[in-house]
Structure formats: structure tokens, C-alpha cells
Amino acid sequence: MNRAFSQALLVLVLIFVAAVWPRPSGQVRLNLPEIRYRYSLVELPAHFTIPAGNTDNTPADNPITDEGATLGRVLFYDTRLSANKTKSCASCHVQANAFSDPKPFSSGFQGAMTDRRAMPLVNLRYYQRARFFWDERAGNLEEMVLLPIESRIEMGQHLDTLVRLLSRDTVYPSLFERAFGTDEITVKRIGRALAQFVRSMVSYQSRYDEGRALAASPREDFENFTRQENRGKALFMRNCASCHMKQGNEHFFVPTPANTGLRGDSPWADGGVGDVTLRVADLGSFKSPSLRNVEVTAAYGHDGRFATLDALIDHYSENAISDPNLGYVVPVGPLKFTASEKAALVAFLKTLTDRKFLNDPKFSNPFAE
């Protein structure tokens, strides 16, 4: 009787341990198509290939390949990249939110909160400066993807430990061999594979892109837009395009970090780029994400202070940009949009939403539930 009781107790203990022990979330088995998704050869619209749109920062020594991006996809969703196997890159960069975090701040592997919100990863391939994070501390995408892994707040994993962990896995060596020619797993290759996957996240099938394909210029009325959307586009071109579409770039990036007066007067406030460069002129300057899919990337700002697009537009409508360290942005007074103009601007910004991108299986979690 005692033996039977002990065996039953042991079974219960094992079930409990299996239930609570940290493991890759939902990862039962890897589900990859035998014929890989196409990441390397994507037919982009013409406005991506004209000089203003062709700002590709892909380095010559790390081109996007189908096998390399496939490996990057697996790594991106693998919670073993965190020290206690609870967080993956996708934990804070959610596909449905254009690979941003819907929360103002993200929870790290031990529950501590980040000091800035997770930026969307849309079209990073076309940010010409190829510097990343809100403060641009990463000098290229290959470097950027590795920093959160070692962050004491975000994932807390030692890269050398990660290499040993993946080398003992039954699947990863073959994925690395298909991606790079040999099964050797190194920190550099991990960074390259992740960078390939992130660079492949190109959004180009929004209603804006459909209308742009039929127009000679982005300033023309688009045939597929409503009257309100075309009005919002005209307002955007007149008031916002000098920064968000500088020189006709339709990836909707502000091309350099800018100070729009969000820092405030406190000497302890987030210095942004200035905290990295240690230049007083850079204090309060931040990189701006692309406006593509902006409808689904709330909350807005480096600290997530704006919960909605309406709140964001209200701020710039009612407040002058008066911070003394303005970078290249020309100081402007309140834009004073009317209620109908604000509604038109929001309607236009929603045309930048790319539902195909947000639901594309090649960017989804490859681990079967």
C-alpha cells in the first residue's frame, strides 16, 4: 500500500513539475514547411525601388536568404533565448501589432519592466542610417538583435551559454547548416539569422500602396481612397511629410533622430540619443518608427504616453515644438487642426495598415501549439 501510494505521489509530482517548469511557451514541435517561404525574392512596388525608396541597409556580407530568414524566424520565437526560458523576441514584438508591444512598457524575463516601449520592426531594412533602438545605440541590425538577449532586464541570457544550448539541440545544427553551409553555431551567425528575418519584415500591401500604384505622385488623389482619406492625405502632405516622407521616401521614416519636445524640463528625464552620444544638442532626440501599420502600434512615443492616434494628433495640434534641442526639425507652432481635420488624418493613417503583413504565416510562430 505504501509503495502504491509513493508511486502515485511521484506521478503527481512529475505532472506538477511539467506544468510549472519553464519551457519554450507552447513549443511542442517545430512546424516548418519543407519548401521554405520566400523571403529573399519579394516583388516590391515601384515606389520602393525609386531612388527615394531604395534605402536598403542590407550589408553585402549578410543578404537575406530563404534558409537564413527561416532560421531567424525559429530563433525569434524560441523562448530558450531567455535565461529562464520564458521570453522570446516575439514576447515583446507581436506580429498583430506590427511587431511592437501593445503595452507601453514590456515585462522582462524576471518581471522587471523596460524603461522604453518596444519599437515596431516594420521596414527596418529601409532605415538608411541603419542605427536602431530609440537612442540609436545599435550601429546595425546584426548588433541590434543580440542586445536584448543579453539585457539584464529583457532576456538575461549569456550568448556563450545560448550557443552551447543550441548546439546540443537536435534541430538547430541542421538549420544552421542549411542557412550557412556548415552546422557550426556561433554568436555571429545567430545575429545574422535574426537580422535576416527582421529585414524580411517588409510591409508593402496596404491600401496606400494599392492607391499609390495607380497614381503618378503620392500627392495626387488616390482612386481607392474615400474623400475623407484623400483629405487626410493632403493634410499629411502639407503638415507632416517634410519629416515623415522627407525627399519622397514612402517608408514613412523620419530619416534622423529628432527632438519634438517630449522630454520635458526635468534634468532626470530620458535623454534619448543624448544619453548615448553625451552631446547636449542630442538630449531629448529619439529615433522615430515608420508610420506603416501605425493604426496597430499604440501606445505611441518612446514612453508610450499617447494611448491612441487621436491623442497623438491632439498633442501636436495643440502644442508647439519648443524644446531648445530640436535637431534638424524646424520649430513649429501648434498645428491647430479642426475636429474634422483630425478625423481625416486618422482615416489616412489607417490606410497604411497592411493586413496581409499582419497575418502572413511566414512571419508567424513556427512552433506548433
PDB file of C-alpha atoms in Angstrom, residues 233-349:
ATOM      1  CA  LYS A 233      -3.515  62.560 -47.124  1.00  0.00           C
ATOM      2  CA  ALA A 234      -3.458  66.164 -48.358  1.00  0.00           C
ATOM      3  CA  LEU A 235      -3.245  67.412 -44.754  1.00  0.00           C
ATOM      4  CA  PHE A 236      -0.446  64.950 -44.066  1.00  0.00           C
ATOM      5  CA  MET A 237       1.485  66.066 -47.148  1.00  0.00           C
ATOM      6  CA  ARG A 238       1.133  69.686 -46.145  1.00  0.00           C
ATOM      7  CA  ASN A 239       1.948  69.364 -42.441  1.00  0.00           C
ATOM      8  CA  CYS A 240       3.783  66.081 -41.785  1.00  0.00           C
ATOM      9  CA  ALA A 241       5.504  64.857 -44.954  1.00  0.00           C
ATOM     10  CA  SER A 242       8.522  67.169 -44.608  1.00  0.00           C
ATOM     11  CA  CYS A 243       9.675  64.852 -41.789  1.00  0.00           C
ATOM     12  CA  HIS A 244       7.846  61.541 -42.270  1.00  0.00           C
ATOM     13  CA  MET A 245       8.258  61.486 -46.067  1.00  0.00           C
ATOM     14  CA  LYS A 246      11.414  63.510 -46.432  1.00  0.00           C
ATOM     15  CA  GLN A 247      12.629  63.592 -50.054  1.00  0.00           C
ATOM     16  CA  GLY A 248       9.664  61.447 -51.088  1.00  0.00           C
ATOM     17  CA  ASN A 249      10.594  58.382 -49.029  1.00  0.00           C
ATOM     18  CA  GLU A 250       7.437  56.271 -48.736  1.00  0.00           C
ATOM     19  CA  HIS A 251       8.655  54.032 -45.938  1.00  0.00           C
ATOM     20  CA  PHE A 252       7.450  56.873 -43.673  1.00  0.00           C
ATOM     21  CA  PHE A 253      10.595  57.109 -41.565  1.00  0.00           C
ATOM     22  CA  VAL A 254      11.921  60.338 -40.096  1.00  0.00           C
ATOM     23  CA  PRO A 255      15.451  59.969 -41.515  1.00  0.00           C
ATOM     24  CA  THR A 256      17.353  61.137 -38.409  1.00  0.00           C
ATOM     25  CA  PRO A 257      16.588  61.270 -34.684  1.00  0.00           C
ATOM     26  CA  ALA A 258      14.508  64.311 -33.803  1.00  0.00           C
ATOM     27  CA  ASN A 259      13.542  66.205 -30.686  1.00  0.00           C
ATOM     28  CA  THR A 260       9.836  67.013 -30.745  1.00  0.00           C
ATOM     29  CA  GLY A 261       9.723  68.449 -27.248  1.00  0.00           C
ATOM     30  CA  LEU A 262       8.517  65.356 -25.380  1.00  0.00           C
ATOM     31  CA  ARG A 263      11.374  65.247 -22.886  1.00  0.00           C
ATOM     32  CA  GLY A 264      10.163  67.994 -20.554  1.00  0.00           C
ATOM     33  CA  ASP A 265      12.258  70.157 -18.262  1.00  0.00           C
ATOM     34  CA  SER A 266      13.412  67.583 -15.721  1.00  0.00           C
ATOM     35  CA  PRO A 267      17.199  67.013 -15.730  1.00  0.00           C
ATOM     36  CA  TRP A 268      16.458  63.348 -14.920  1.00  0.00           C
ATOM     37  CA  ALA A 269      14.218  62.854 -17.950  1.00  0.00           C
ATOM     38  CA  ASP A 270      15.143  60.328 -20.644  1.00  0.00           C
ATOM     39  CA  GLY A 271      17.880  61.906 -22.755  1.00  0.00           C
ATOM     40  CA  GLY A 272      17.413  59.602 -25.741  1.00  0.00           C
ATOM     41  CA  VAL A 273      20.244  59.879 -28.239  1.00  0.00           C
ATOM     42  CA  GLY A 274      21.998  62.348 -25.928  1.00  0.00           C
ATOM     43  CA  ASP A 275      22.482  59.655 -23.294  1.00  0.00           C
ATOM     44  CA  VAL A 276      24.477  57.685 -25.887  1.00  0.00           C
ATOM     45  CA  THR A 277      26.439  60.445 -27.629  1.00  0.00           C
ATOM     46  CA  LEU A 278      26.834  62.582 -24.460  1.00  0.00           C
ATOM     47  CA  ARG A 279      26.201  65.654 -26.602  1.00  0.00           C
ATOM     48  CA  VAL A 280      23.942  68.292 -25.059  1.00  0.00           C
ATOM     49  CA  ALA A 281      22.470  69.021 -28.508  1.00  0.00           C
ATOM     50  CA  ASP A 282      21.213  65.421 -28.724  1.00  0.00           C
ATOM     51  CA  LEU A 283      19.366  65.397 -25.398  1.00  0.00           C
ATOM     52  CA  GLY A 284      15.711  64.556 -25.944  1.00  0.00           C
ATOM     53  CA  SER A 285      16.191  63.320 -29.509  1.00  0.00           C
ATOM     54  CA  PHE A 286      14.719  59.948 -30.421  1.00  0.00           C
ATOM     55  CA  LYS A 287      14.541  57.742 -33.479  1.00  0.00           C
ATOM     56  CA  SER A 288      11.017  57.600 -34.942  1.00  0.00           C
ATOM     57  CA  PRO A 289       9.480  54.321 -36.150  1.00  0.00           C
ATOM     58  CA  SER A 290       7.881  54.002 -39.572  1.00  0.00           C
ATOM     59  CA  LEU A 291       4.246  55.100 -39.762  1.00  0.00           C
ATOM     60  CA  ARG A 292       3.382  51.973 -41.716  1.00  0.00           C
ATOM     61  CA  ASN A 293       0.781  49.995 -39.726  1.00  0.00           C
ATOM     62  CA  VAL A 294       0.664  52.838 -37.203  1.00  0.00           C
ATOM     63  CA  GLU A 295      -3.006  52.011 -36.575  1.00  0.00           C
ATOM     64  CA  VAL A 296      -1.981  48.875 -34.649  1.00  0.00           C
ATOM     65  CA  THR A 297       1.215  50.081 -32.930  1.00  0.00           C
ATOM     66  CA  ALA A 298      -0.231  52.022 -29.988  1.00  0.00           C
ATOM     67  CA  ALA A 299       0.827  53.158 -27.454  1.00  0.00           C
ATOM     68  CA  TYR A 300       2.844  55.894 -29.159  1.00  0.00           C
ATOM     69  CA  GLY A 301       6.077  57.616 -28.212  1.00  0.00           C
ATOM     70  CA  HIS A 302       9.242  56.257 -26.636  1.00  0.00           C
ATOM     71  CA  ASP A 303       7.415  56.091 -23.300  1.00  0.00           C
ATOM     72  CA  GLY A 304       4.004  55.120 -24.665  1.00  0.00           C
ATOM     73  CA  ARG A 305       2.429  58.315 -23.371  1.00  0.00           C
ATOM     74  CA  PHE A 306      -0.153  58.526 -26.179  1.00  0.00           C
ATOM     75  CA  ALA A 307      -2.717  55.736 -25.970  1.00  0.00           C
ATOM     76  CA  THR A 308      -4.433  56.470 -29.297  1.00  0.00           C
ATOM     77  CA  LEU A 309      -3.817  58.139 -32.645  1.00  0.00           C
ATOM     78  CA  ASP A 310      -6.350  60.794 -31.652  1.00  0.00           C
ATOM     79  CA  ALA A 311      -4.336  61.620 -28.532  1.00  0.00           C
ATOM     80  CA  LEU A 312      -1.118  61.782 -30.555  1.00  0.00           C
ATOM     81  CA  ILE A 313      -2.620  64.153 -33.132  1.00  0.00           C
ATOM     82  CA  ASP A 314      -4.222  66.234 -30.372  1.00  0.00           C
ATOM     83  CA  HIS A 315      -0.806  66.765 -28.807  1.00  0.00           C
ATOM     84  CA  TYR A 316       0.813  68.115 -31.959  1.00  0.00           C
ATOM     85  CA  SER A 317      -2.323  70.054 -32.811  1.00  0.00           C
ATOM     86  CA  GLU A 318      -2.348  71.911 -29.505  1.00  0.00           C
ATOM     87  CA  ASN A 319       1.328  72.182 -28.519  1.00  0.00           C
ATOM     88  CA  ALA A 320       4.249  73.965 -30.106  1.00  0.00           C
ATOM     89  CA  ILE A 321       7.509  72.084 -30.530  1.00  0.00           C
ATOM     90  CA  SER A 322       9.560  74.359 -28.305  1.00  0.00           C
ATOM     91  CA  ASP A 323      12.405  72.278 -26.898  1.00  0.00           C
ATOM     92  CA  PRO A 324      15.725  74.105 -27.481  1.00  0.00           C
ATOM     93  CA  ASN A 325      17.424  70.976 -28.814  1.00  0.00           C
ATOM     94  CA  LEU A 326      15.343  70.451 -31.939  1.00  0.00           C
ATOM     95  CA  GLY A 327      17.854  68.701 -34.139  1.00  0.00           C
ATOM     96  CA  TYR A 328      17.041  69.225 -37.813  1.00  0.00           C
ATOM     97  CA  VAL A 329      13.300  69.694 -37.211  1.00  0.00           C
ATOM     98  CA  VAL A 330      12.187  73.259 -37.941  1.00  0.00           C
ATOM     99  CA  PRO A 331      10.457  74.717 -34.857  1.00  0.00           C
ATOM    100  CA  VAL A 332       6.719  74.848 -35.415  1.00  0.00           C
ATOM    101  CA  GLY A 333       3.781  76.263 -33.549  1.00  0.00           C
ATOM    102  CA  PRO A 334       0.583  74.387 -32.715  1.00  0.00           C
ATOM    103  CA  LEU A 335      -0.948  72.985 -35.909  1.00  0.00           C
ATOM    104  CA  LYS A 336      -4.484  73.715 -34.675  1.00  0.00           C
ATOM    105  CA  PHE A 337      -6.313  71.039 -36.628  1.00  0.00           C
ATOM    106  CA  THR A 338     -10.096  71.158 -36.569  1.00  0.00           C
ATOM    107  CA  ALA A 339     -12.055  68.128 -35.391  1.00  0.00           C
ATOM    108  CA  SER A 340     -12.832  67.121 -38.986  1.00  0.00           C
ATOM    109  CA  GLU A 341      -9.185  67.550 -39.998  1.00  0.00           C
ATOM    110  CA  LYS A 342      -8.080  65.307 -37.123  1.00  0.00           C
ATOM    111  CA  ALA A 343     -10.589  62.669 -38.202  1.00  0.00           C
ATOM    112  CA  ALA A 344      -9.325  62.897 -41.785  1.00  0.00           C
ATOM    113  CA  LEU A 345      -5.701  62.478 -40.672  1.00  0.00           C
ATOM    114  CA  VAL A 346      -6.595  59.383 -38.660  1.00  0.00           C
ATOM    115  CA  ALA A 347      -8.526  57.994 -41.638  1.00  0.00           C
ATOM    116  CA  PHE A 348      -5.471  58.479 -43.863  1.00  0.00           C
ATOM    117  CA  LEU A 349      -3.061  56.915 -41.360  1.00  0.00           C
TER     118      LEU A 349
END
